[in-house]
Amino acid sequence: MEQYVEALKKQKIRITPQRLAVLRVLWNNHRHFSTEEVYGEVKKDFPAISLATVYTILDLLKQKGLIRELRIKSDKTLFEARVDMHHHFLCRDCGTLFDIDMKPCAALEAMAVDGNVIEEAHGYFYGVCKKCK
Amino acid sequence: MEQYVEALKKQKIRITPQRLAVLRVLWNNHRHFSTEEVYGEVKKDFPAISLATVYTILDLLKQKGLIRELRIKSDKTLFEARVDMHHHFLCRDCGTLFDIDMKPCAALEAMAVDGNVIEEAHGYFYGVCKKCK
DNA sequence: TAGATTATAATAATCATTATTATTTAGAAG
DNA sequence: CTTCTAAATAATAATGATTATTATAATCTA
Ligand SMILES: [Mn+2]
Ligand SMILES: [Mn+2]
Ligand SMILES: [Zn+2]
Ligand SMILES: [Zn+2]
């Protein structure tokens, strides 16, 4: 309860029940959520919340670095609690989406050496997972 | 002229002026195109073409592996002629999008060893390019 | 050259996301 | 604790990229 308040205060974000609820959903479930899914979860405890508000809050939390945005599935944007660098694998058979932890890739170093500044790196892998194979 | 026909035949795709025109745009310009941009280019030589047709053709060419699809910019899908593995950098200042050539990352090997089959790998990098820095 | 199959053009529909705005709320100041 | 102002929310409309529909036209096989 208090950890969410702390996190928002640290980013100088006003404390509202809606924001706490959204943050709680993502931090309590280490999965990848679409906006609609977050909306569905939050509504359980907060039936009056508006979908537009969920969109706004997710965008805010992303800007402040409290959550991360994903664009691996064609249509919908996804969000997750993990903000450390990791990548994603999407199985084209079962549709499962899972995290991939990897060491900093050599390519990143090369870019930096070349003079560019990399602030974000997303590795999106598509294929067939070991279960489906 | 003949190379486009060859490419389509090899994939058992019916030859139509519209398909040749779309393929020509991408193969003659090594850039990243939105669907609207392809549409604009094709219309110069083919004023009667429909935007919906361009969407359909781009999807077909992608399925057949003749072109590649990109989803690094938030809203619009991009397409390009290069189908070999390479990655992309998007500068948040000037908006420039450029290719990054890199050796197969160690992460790919790790995935394969773990039993998954990777069919596609997209590295999306966001930051500030050397010009803007 | 004919005829079945497939593609195109025109247009409507979809649907995720964003914009708008009246109302409500958070939090600072007294 | 109460007041006040800036900011947030709810409700809803608008946007815009993509997809679906369908009548017409073109491809290509035999
Ligand atoms: Mn993840
Ligand atoms: Mn490229
Ligand atoms: Zn699978
Ligand atoms: Zn730049």
Short mmCIF file of C-alpha atoms (C1' of nucleotides) and ligand atoms in Angstrom, two decimals:
data_model
loop_
_atom_site.label_atom_id
_atom_site.label_comp_id
_atom_site.label_asym_id
_atom_site.label_seq_id
_atom_site.Cartn_x
_atom_site.Cartn_y
_atom_site.Cartn_z
CA MET A 1 0.00 0.00 0.00
CA GLU A 2 2.59 2.46 1.11
CA GLN A 3 5.11 1.43 -1.53
CA TYR A 4 2.87 2.73 -4.31
CA VAL A 5 2.49 6.07 -2.58
CA GLU A 6 6.24 6.23 -2.14
CA ALA A 7 6.87 5.49 -5.79
CA LEU A 8 4.47 8.17 -6.98
CA LYS A 9 5.80 10.76 -4.56
CA LYS A 10 9.34 10.09 -5.65
CA GLN A 11 8.29 11.00 -9.18
CA LYS A 12 6.29 13.99 -8.00
CA ILE A 13 3.05 12.51 -9.21
CA ARG A 14 -0.15 13.38 -7.39
CA ILE A 15 -1.58 10.54 -5.37
CA THR A 16 -4.99 9.41 -6.60
CA PRO A 17 -6.86 6.17 -5.95
CA GLN A 18 -6.95 5.47 -9.68
CA ARG A 19 -3.19 5.76 -10.05
CA LEU A 20 -2.56 3.59 -7.03
CA ALA A 21 -4.94 0.97 -8.39
CA VAL A 22 -3.27 0.85 -11.80
CA LEU A 23 0.18 0.64 -10.29
CA ARG A 24 -0.97 -2.11 -7.96
CA VAL A 25 -2.29 -4.24 -10.82
CA LEU A 26 1.01 -4.14 -12.67
CA TRP A 27 3.24 -4.54 -9.63
CA ASN A 28 1.26 -7.43 -8.19
CA ASN A 29 1.09 -9.41 -11.41
CA HIS A 30 4.32 -9.89 -13.28
CA ARG A 31 2.70 -10.31 -16.67
CA HIS A 32 2.21 -8.27 -19.78
CA PHE A 33 -1.09 -6.39 -19.79
CA SER A 34 -3.02 -4.65 -22.51
CA THR A 35 -4.75 -1.43 -21.52
CA GLU A 36 -8.11 -3.18 -21.63
CA GLU A 37 -6.80 -5.87 -19.30
CA VAL A 38 -5.54 -3.34 -16.79
CA TYR A 39 -8.91 -1.63 -17.06
CA GLY A 40 -10.68 -4.92 -16.36
CA GLU A 41 -8.55 -5.64 -13.31
CA VAL A 42 -8.84 -2.17 -11.83
CA LYS A 43 -12.60 -2.15 -12.26
CA LYS A 44 -12.91 -5.05 -9.82
CA ASP A 45 -11.92 -2.76 -6.99
CA PHE A 46 -12.86 0.48 -8.66
CA PRO A 47 -16.00 0.09 -10.80
CA ALA A 48 -16.29 3.77 -11.67
CA ILE A 49 -12.92 4.18 -13.35
CA SER A 50 -12.89 5.30 -16.96
CA LEU A 51 -10.96 3.57 -19.73
CA ALA A 52 -9.62 6.91 -20.92
CA THR A 53 -8.19 7.47 -17.46
CA VAL A 54 -6.40 4.14 -17.59
CA TYR A 55 -4.84 5.16 -20.89
CA THR A 56 -3.71 8.45 -19.39
CA ILE A 57 -2.31 6.86 -16.26
CA LEU A 58 -0.40 4.15 -18.11
CA ASP A 59 1.17 6.77 -20.32
CA LEU A 60 2.14 8.85 -17.31
CA LEU A 61 3.67 5.91 -15.44
CA LYS A 62 5.61 5.00 -18.55
CA GLN A 63 6.96 8.54 -18.96
CA LYS A 64 8.09 8.50 -15.34
CA GLY A 65 9.82 5.17 -15.77
CA LEU A 66 7.65 3.26 -13.31
CA ILE A 67 6.41 0.82 -15.92
CA ARG A 68 7.44 -0.18 -19.41
CA GLU A 69 5.63 -0.28 -22.73
CA LEU A 70 5.81 -3.11 -25.25
CA ARG A 71 4.88 -3.24 -28.91
CA ILE A 72 5.42 -6.81 -29.96
CA LYS A 73 1.85 -7.81 -30.68
CA SER A 74 0.53 -6.22 -33.81
CA ASP A 75 -2.52 -4.40 -32.56
CA LYS A 76 -2.46 -3.63 -28.86
CA THR A 77 0.16 -1.96 -26.75
CA LEU A 78 1.21 -3.91 -23.68
CA PHE A 79 2.57 -2.78 -20.32
CA GLU A 80 4.60 -4.47 -17.62
CA ALA A 81 6.17 -3.82 -14.25
CA ARG A 82 9.71 -4.77 -15.21
CA VAL A 83 11.73 -1.77 -16.27
CA ASP A 84 15.19 -3.33 -16.35
CA MET A 85 16.52 -4.27 -19.75
CA HIS A 86 15.18 -7.52 -21.08
CA HIS A 87 13.70 -8.74 -24.32
CA HIS A 88 10.67 -10.68 -25.54
CA PHE A 89 9.75 -13.81 -27.41
CA LEU A 90 6.35 -14.33 -29.02
CA CYS A 91 5.35 -17.83 -30.09
CA ARG A 92 3.36 -17.78 -33.31
CA ASP A 93 1.65 -21.08 -32.40
CA CYS A 94 0.41 -20.69 -28.84
CA GLY A 95 0.70 -16.92 -28.67
CA THR A 96 2.68 -17.07 -25.45
CA LEU A 97 4.79 -14.04 -24.76
CA PHE A 98 7.72 -14.42 -22.43
CA ASP A 99 10.72 -12.52 -21.17
CA ILE A 100 14.25 -13.13 -22.27
CA ASP A 101 17.08 -12.13 -20.01
CA MET A 102 20.31 -11.48 -21.76
CA LYS A 103 23.60 -9.84 -21.17
CA PRO A 104 24.20 -6.45 -22.75
CA CYS A 105 24.65 -7.20 -26.42
CA ALA A 106 27.83 -6.28 -28.23
CA ALA A 107 25.74 -4.30 -30.68
CA LEU A 108 24.90 -1.79 -28.01
CA GLU A 109 28.54 -1.14 -27.32
CA ALA A 110 29.18 -0.67 -31.02
CA MET A 111 26.45 1.92 -31.29
CA ALA A 112 27.79 3.87 -28.37
CA VAL A 113 31.30 3.79 -29.77
CA ASP A 114 29.89 5.13 -33.02
CA GLY A 115 28.66 8.20 -31.17
CA ASN A 116 24.98 7.50 -30.71
CA VAL A 117 23.24 7.44 -27.36
CA ILE A 118 20.95 4.50 -26.74
CA GLU A 119 18.27 5.17 -24.16
CA GLU A 120 16.13 2.14 -24.84
CA ALA A 121 16.67 -1.21 -26.50
CA HIS A 122 13.92 -3.66 -27.32
CA GLY A 123 14.63 -7.08 -28.72
CA TYR A 124 11.57 -8.69 -30.23
CA PHE A 125 11.87 -12.33 -31.19
CA TYR A 126 9.25 -14.28 -33.12
CA GLY A 127 9.16 -18.02 -33.62
CA VAL A 128 8.03 -21.30 -32.12
CA CYS A 129 8.51 -21.93 -28.43
CA LYS A 130 10.00 -25.14 -27.10
CA LYS A 131 6.61 -26.42 -25.96
CA CYS A 132 5.02 -26.06 -29.38
CA LYS A 133 7.96 -27.48 -31.27
CA MET B 1 11.45 -4.84 -65.09
CA GLU B 2 11.91 -8.53 -65.55
CA GLN B 3 13.38 -9.03 -62.11
CA TYR B 4 10.08 -8.14 -60.45
CA VAL B 5 8.21 -10.63 -62.61
CA GLU B 6 10.77 -13.27 -61.74
CA ALA B 7 10.45 -12.60 -58.03
CA LEU B 8 6.68 -12.85 -58.08
CA LYS B 9 6.70 -16.00 -60.19
CA LYS B 10 9.15 -17.66 -57.87
CA GLN B 11 6.66 -17.12 -55.05
CA LYS B 12 3.73 -18.24 -57.23
CA ILE B 13 2.12 -14.84 -57.05
CA ARG B 14 0.00 -13.67 -59.97
CA ILE B 15 1.58 -10.91 -61.98
CA THR B 16 -0.37 -7.69 -61.87
CA PRO B 17 0.69 -4.13 -62.72
CA GLN B 18 -0.17 -3.03 -59.19
CA ARG B 19 2.05 -5.64 -57.58
CA LEU B 20 4.92 -4.86 -59.88
CA ALA B 21 4.56 -1.17 -59.13
CA VAL B 22 4.61 -1.68 -55.36
CA LEU B 23 7.59 -3.97 -55.54
CA ARG B 24 9.42 -1.50 -57.76
CA VAL B 25 8.94 1.35 -55.30
CA LEU B 26 10.48 -0.61 -52.45
CA TRP B 27 13.29 -2.18 -54.44
CA ASN B 28 14.33 1.06 -56.11
CA ASN B 29 14.40 3.09 -52.92
CA HIS B 30 16.27 1.65 -50.01
CA ARG B 31 14.30 3.47 -47.39
CA HIS B 32 11.58 2.71 -44.90
CA PHE B 33 8.11 3.45 -46.26
CA SER B 34 4.74 3.79 -44.62
CA THR B 35 1.81 2.37 -46.54
CA GLU B 36 0.64 5.87 -47.38
CA GLU B 37 4.08 6.71 -48.76
CA VAL B 38 4.13 3.64 -50.96
CA TYR B 39 0.65 4.60 -52.10
CA GLY B 40 1.85 8.11 -52.95
CA GLU B 41 4.77 6.83 -54.95
CA VAL B 42 2.82 4.22 -56.85
CA LYS B 43 0.12 6.73 -57.76
CA LYS B 44 2.63 8.74 -59.78
CA ASP B 45 2.77 5.99 -62.37
CA PHE B 46 -0.55 4.43 -61.52
CA PRO B 47 -3.13 7.06 -60.56
CA ALA B 48 -6.04 4.62 -60.35
CA ILE B 49 -4.60 2.36 -57.65
CA SER B 50 -6.54 2.03 -54.42
CA LEU B 51 -5.05 2.45 -50.97
CA ALA B 52 -6.72 -0.76 -49.83
CA THR B 53 -4.95 -2.59 -52.62
CA VAL B 54 -1.61 -1.25 -51.46
CA TYR B 55 -2.35 -2.57 -47.98
CA THR B 56 -3.22 -5.97 -49.40
CA ILE B 57 -0.18 -6.14 -51.64
CA LEU B 58 2.26 -5.10 -48.93
CA ASP B 59 0.86 -7.77 -46.65
CA LEU B 60 1.18 -10.38 -49.37
CA LEU B 61 4.76 -9.44 -50.22
CA LYS B 62 5.62 -9.57 -46.54
CA GLN B 63 4.09 -13.04 -46.13
CA LYS B 64 6.10 -14.26 -49.10
CA GLY B 65 9.30 -12.85 -47.69
CA LEU B 66 9.91 -10.34 -50.49
CA ILE B 67 9.79 -7.36 -48.19
CA ARG B 68 9.96 -6.77 -44.47
CA GLU B 69 7.69 -5.07 -42.00
CA LEU B 70 8.78 -2.71 -39.22
CA ARG B 71 6.99 -1.51 -36.13
CA ILE B 72 9.34 0.94 -34.50
CA LYS B 73 7.33 4.14 -34.93
CA SER B 74 4.34 4.27 -32.68
CA ASP B 75 1.48 4.65 -35.10
CA LYS B 76 2.29 3.57 -38.64
CA THR B 77 3.70 0.31 -39.93
CA LEU B 78 6.74 0.65 -42.17
CA PHE B 79 8.05 -1.54 -44.96
CA GLU B 80 11.45 -1.98 -46.56
CA ALA B 81 13.21 -3.98 -49.25
CA ARG B 82 15.92 -5.41 -47.01
CA VAL B 83 14.96 -8.83 -45.70
CA ASP B 84 18.29 -9.89 -44.25
CA MET B 85 18.65 -9.59 -40.52
CA HIS B 86 19.43 -6.09 -39.33
CA HIS B 87 18.12 -3.78 -36.68
CA HIS B 88 16.93 -0.19 -36.32
CA PHE B 89 17.70 2.99 -34.49
CA LEU B 90 15.19 5.81 -34.09
CA CYS B 91 16.45 9.22 -32.98
CA ARG B 92 14.00 10.92 -30.68
CA ASP B 93 15.31 14.37 -31.67
CA CYS B 94 15.41 14.40 -35.47
CA GLY B 95 13.18 11.39 -36.03
CA THR B 96 15.72 9.77 -38.30
CA LEU B 97 15.40 6.03 -38.64
CA PHE B 98 18.43 4.09 -39.74
CA ASP B 99 19.65 0.55 -40.14
CA ILE B 100 22.06 -1.15 -37.79
CA ASP B 101 24.08 -4.06 -39.05
CA MET B 102 25.26 -6.38 -36.38
CA LYS B 103 26.58 -9.84 -35.99
CA PRO B 104 24.19 -12.51 -34.73
CA CYS B 105 23.75 -11.70 -31.08
CA ALA B 106 24.72 -14.24 -28.42
CA ALA B 107 21.16 -14.07 -27.15
CA LEU B 108 19.92 -15.75 -30.30
CA GLU B 109 22.20 -18.71 -29.77
CA ALA B 110 21.05 -18.99 -26.18
CA MET B 111 17.42 -19.12 -27.24
CA ALA B 112 18.08 -21.83 -29.76
CA VAL B 113 20.03 -23.87 -27.24
CA ASP B 114 17.08 -23.53 -24.89
CA GLY B 115 14.88 -25.28 -27.45
CA ASN B 116 13.00 -22.41 -29.05
CA VAL B 117 13.02 -21.68 -32.76
CA ILE B 118 13.61 -18.07 -33.71
CA GLU B 119 12.25 -17.14 -37.12
CA GLU B 120 12.55 -13.41 -36.82
CA ALA B 121 14.52 -11.05 -34.63
CA HIS B 122 13.95 -7.32 -34.47
CA GLY B 123 16.17 -5.03 -32.48
CA TYR B 124 14.63 -1.63 -31.90
CA PHE B 125 16.89 1.04 -30.42
CA TYR B 126 15.73 4.44 -29.29
CA GLY B 127 17.94 7.36 -28.35
CA VAL B 128 19.84 10.33 -29.71
CA CYS B 129 21.84 9.98 -32.89
CA LYS B 130 25.40 11.22 -33.20
CA LYS B 131 24.34 14.21 -35.27
CA CYS B 132 21.87 15.46 -32.69
CA LYS B 133 24.14 14.86 -29.74
"C1'" DT C 1 -10.44 -17.55 -76.80
"C1'" DA C 2 -13.37 -18.82 -72.99
"C1'" DG C 3 -14.21 -19.39 -68.30
"C1'" DA C 4 -13.09 -20.17 -63.63
"C1'" DT C 5 -10.36 -18.06 -60.36
"C1'" DT C 6 -8.32 -14.34 -58.26
"C1'" DA C 7 -7.33 -9.27 -57.86
"C1'" DT C 8 -8.73 -4.57 -57.73
"C1'" DA C 9 -11.36 -0.25 -56.64
"C1'" DA C 10 -14.50 1.91 -53.99
"C1'" DT C 11 -16.29 2.28 -49.86
"C1'" DA C 12 -17.96 1.08 -45.35
"C1'" DA C 13 -16.78 -0.75 -40.91
"C1'" DT C 14 -13.72 -1.62 -37.07
"C1'" DC C 15 -11.33 -0.56 -33.12
"C1'" DA C 16 -7.41 1.08 -30.50
"C1'" DT C 17 -6.08 5.39 -29.12
"C1'" DT C 18 -6.52 10.41 -28.39
"C1'" DA C 19 -9.06 14.78 -27.72
"C1'" DT C 20 -12.56 17.43 -25.38
"C1'" DT C 21 -14.89 19.26 -21.56
"C1'" DA C 22 -17.79 19.56 -17.52
"C1'" DT C 23 -17.27 17.97 -12.98
"C1'" DT C 24 -14.68 16.41 -9.11
"C1'" DT C 25 -10.63 15.98 -6.30
"C1'" DA C 26 -5.85 16.57 -4.28
"C1'" DG C 27 -3.01 19.01 -1.71
"C1'" DA C 28 -1.09 23.57 -0.44
"C1'" DA C 29 -1.91 27.55 2.29
"C1'" DG C 30 -3.95 29.85 5.94
"C1'" DC D 1 -10.16 22.03 9.71
"C1'" DT D 2 -11.68 24.93 5.82
"C1'" DT D 3 -10.79 27.31 1.47
"C1'" DC D 4 -9.06 27.65 -2.95
"C1'" DT D 5 -6.72 26.62 -7.29
"C1'" DA D 6 -4.47 23.60 -10.19
"C1'" DA D 7 -4.78 19.17 -11.75
"C1'" DA D 8 -7.31 14.69 -12.48
"C1'" DT D 9 -11.26 12.05 -13.73
"C1'" DA D 10 -15.50 10.41 -16.22
"C1'" DA D 11 -18.11 10.52 -20.07
"C1'" DT D 12 -18.13 10.87 -24.57
"C1'" DA D 13 -16.87 12.28 -29.19
"C1'" DA D 14 -13.36 12.26 -32.66
"C1'" DT D 15 -9.42 10.44 -35.04
"C1'" DG D 16 -6.95 7.57 -38.01
"C1'" DA D 17 -4.76 3.44 -39.35
"C1'" DT D 18 -6.14 -0.87 -40.80
"C1'" DT D 19 -9.51 -4.40 -42.30
"C1'" DA D 20 -13.84 -6.11 -44.35
"C1'" DT D 21 -17.13 -6.11 -48.08
"C1'" DT D 22 -18.56 -6.52 -52.67
"C1'" DA D 23 -19.32 -5.47 -57.45
"C1'" DT D 24 -16.37 -5.21 -61.36
"C1'" DA D 25 -12.23 -6.26 -63.88
"C1'" DA D 26 -8.10 -8.78 -64.97
"C1'" DT D 27 -5.09 -13.00 -64.99
"C1'" DC D 28 -3.87 -17.24 -66.77
"C1'" DT D 29 -4.91 -22.04 -67.57
"C1'" DA D 30 -6.61 -25.32 -70.72
MN MN E 1 8.73 -8.40 -20.14
MN MN E 2 15.95 -1.39 -42.30
ZN ZN E 3 4.24 -21.90 -28.23
ZN ZN E 4 18.98 12.69 -34.56
#
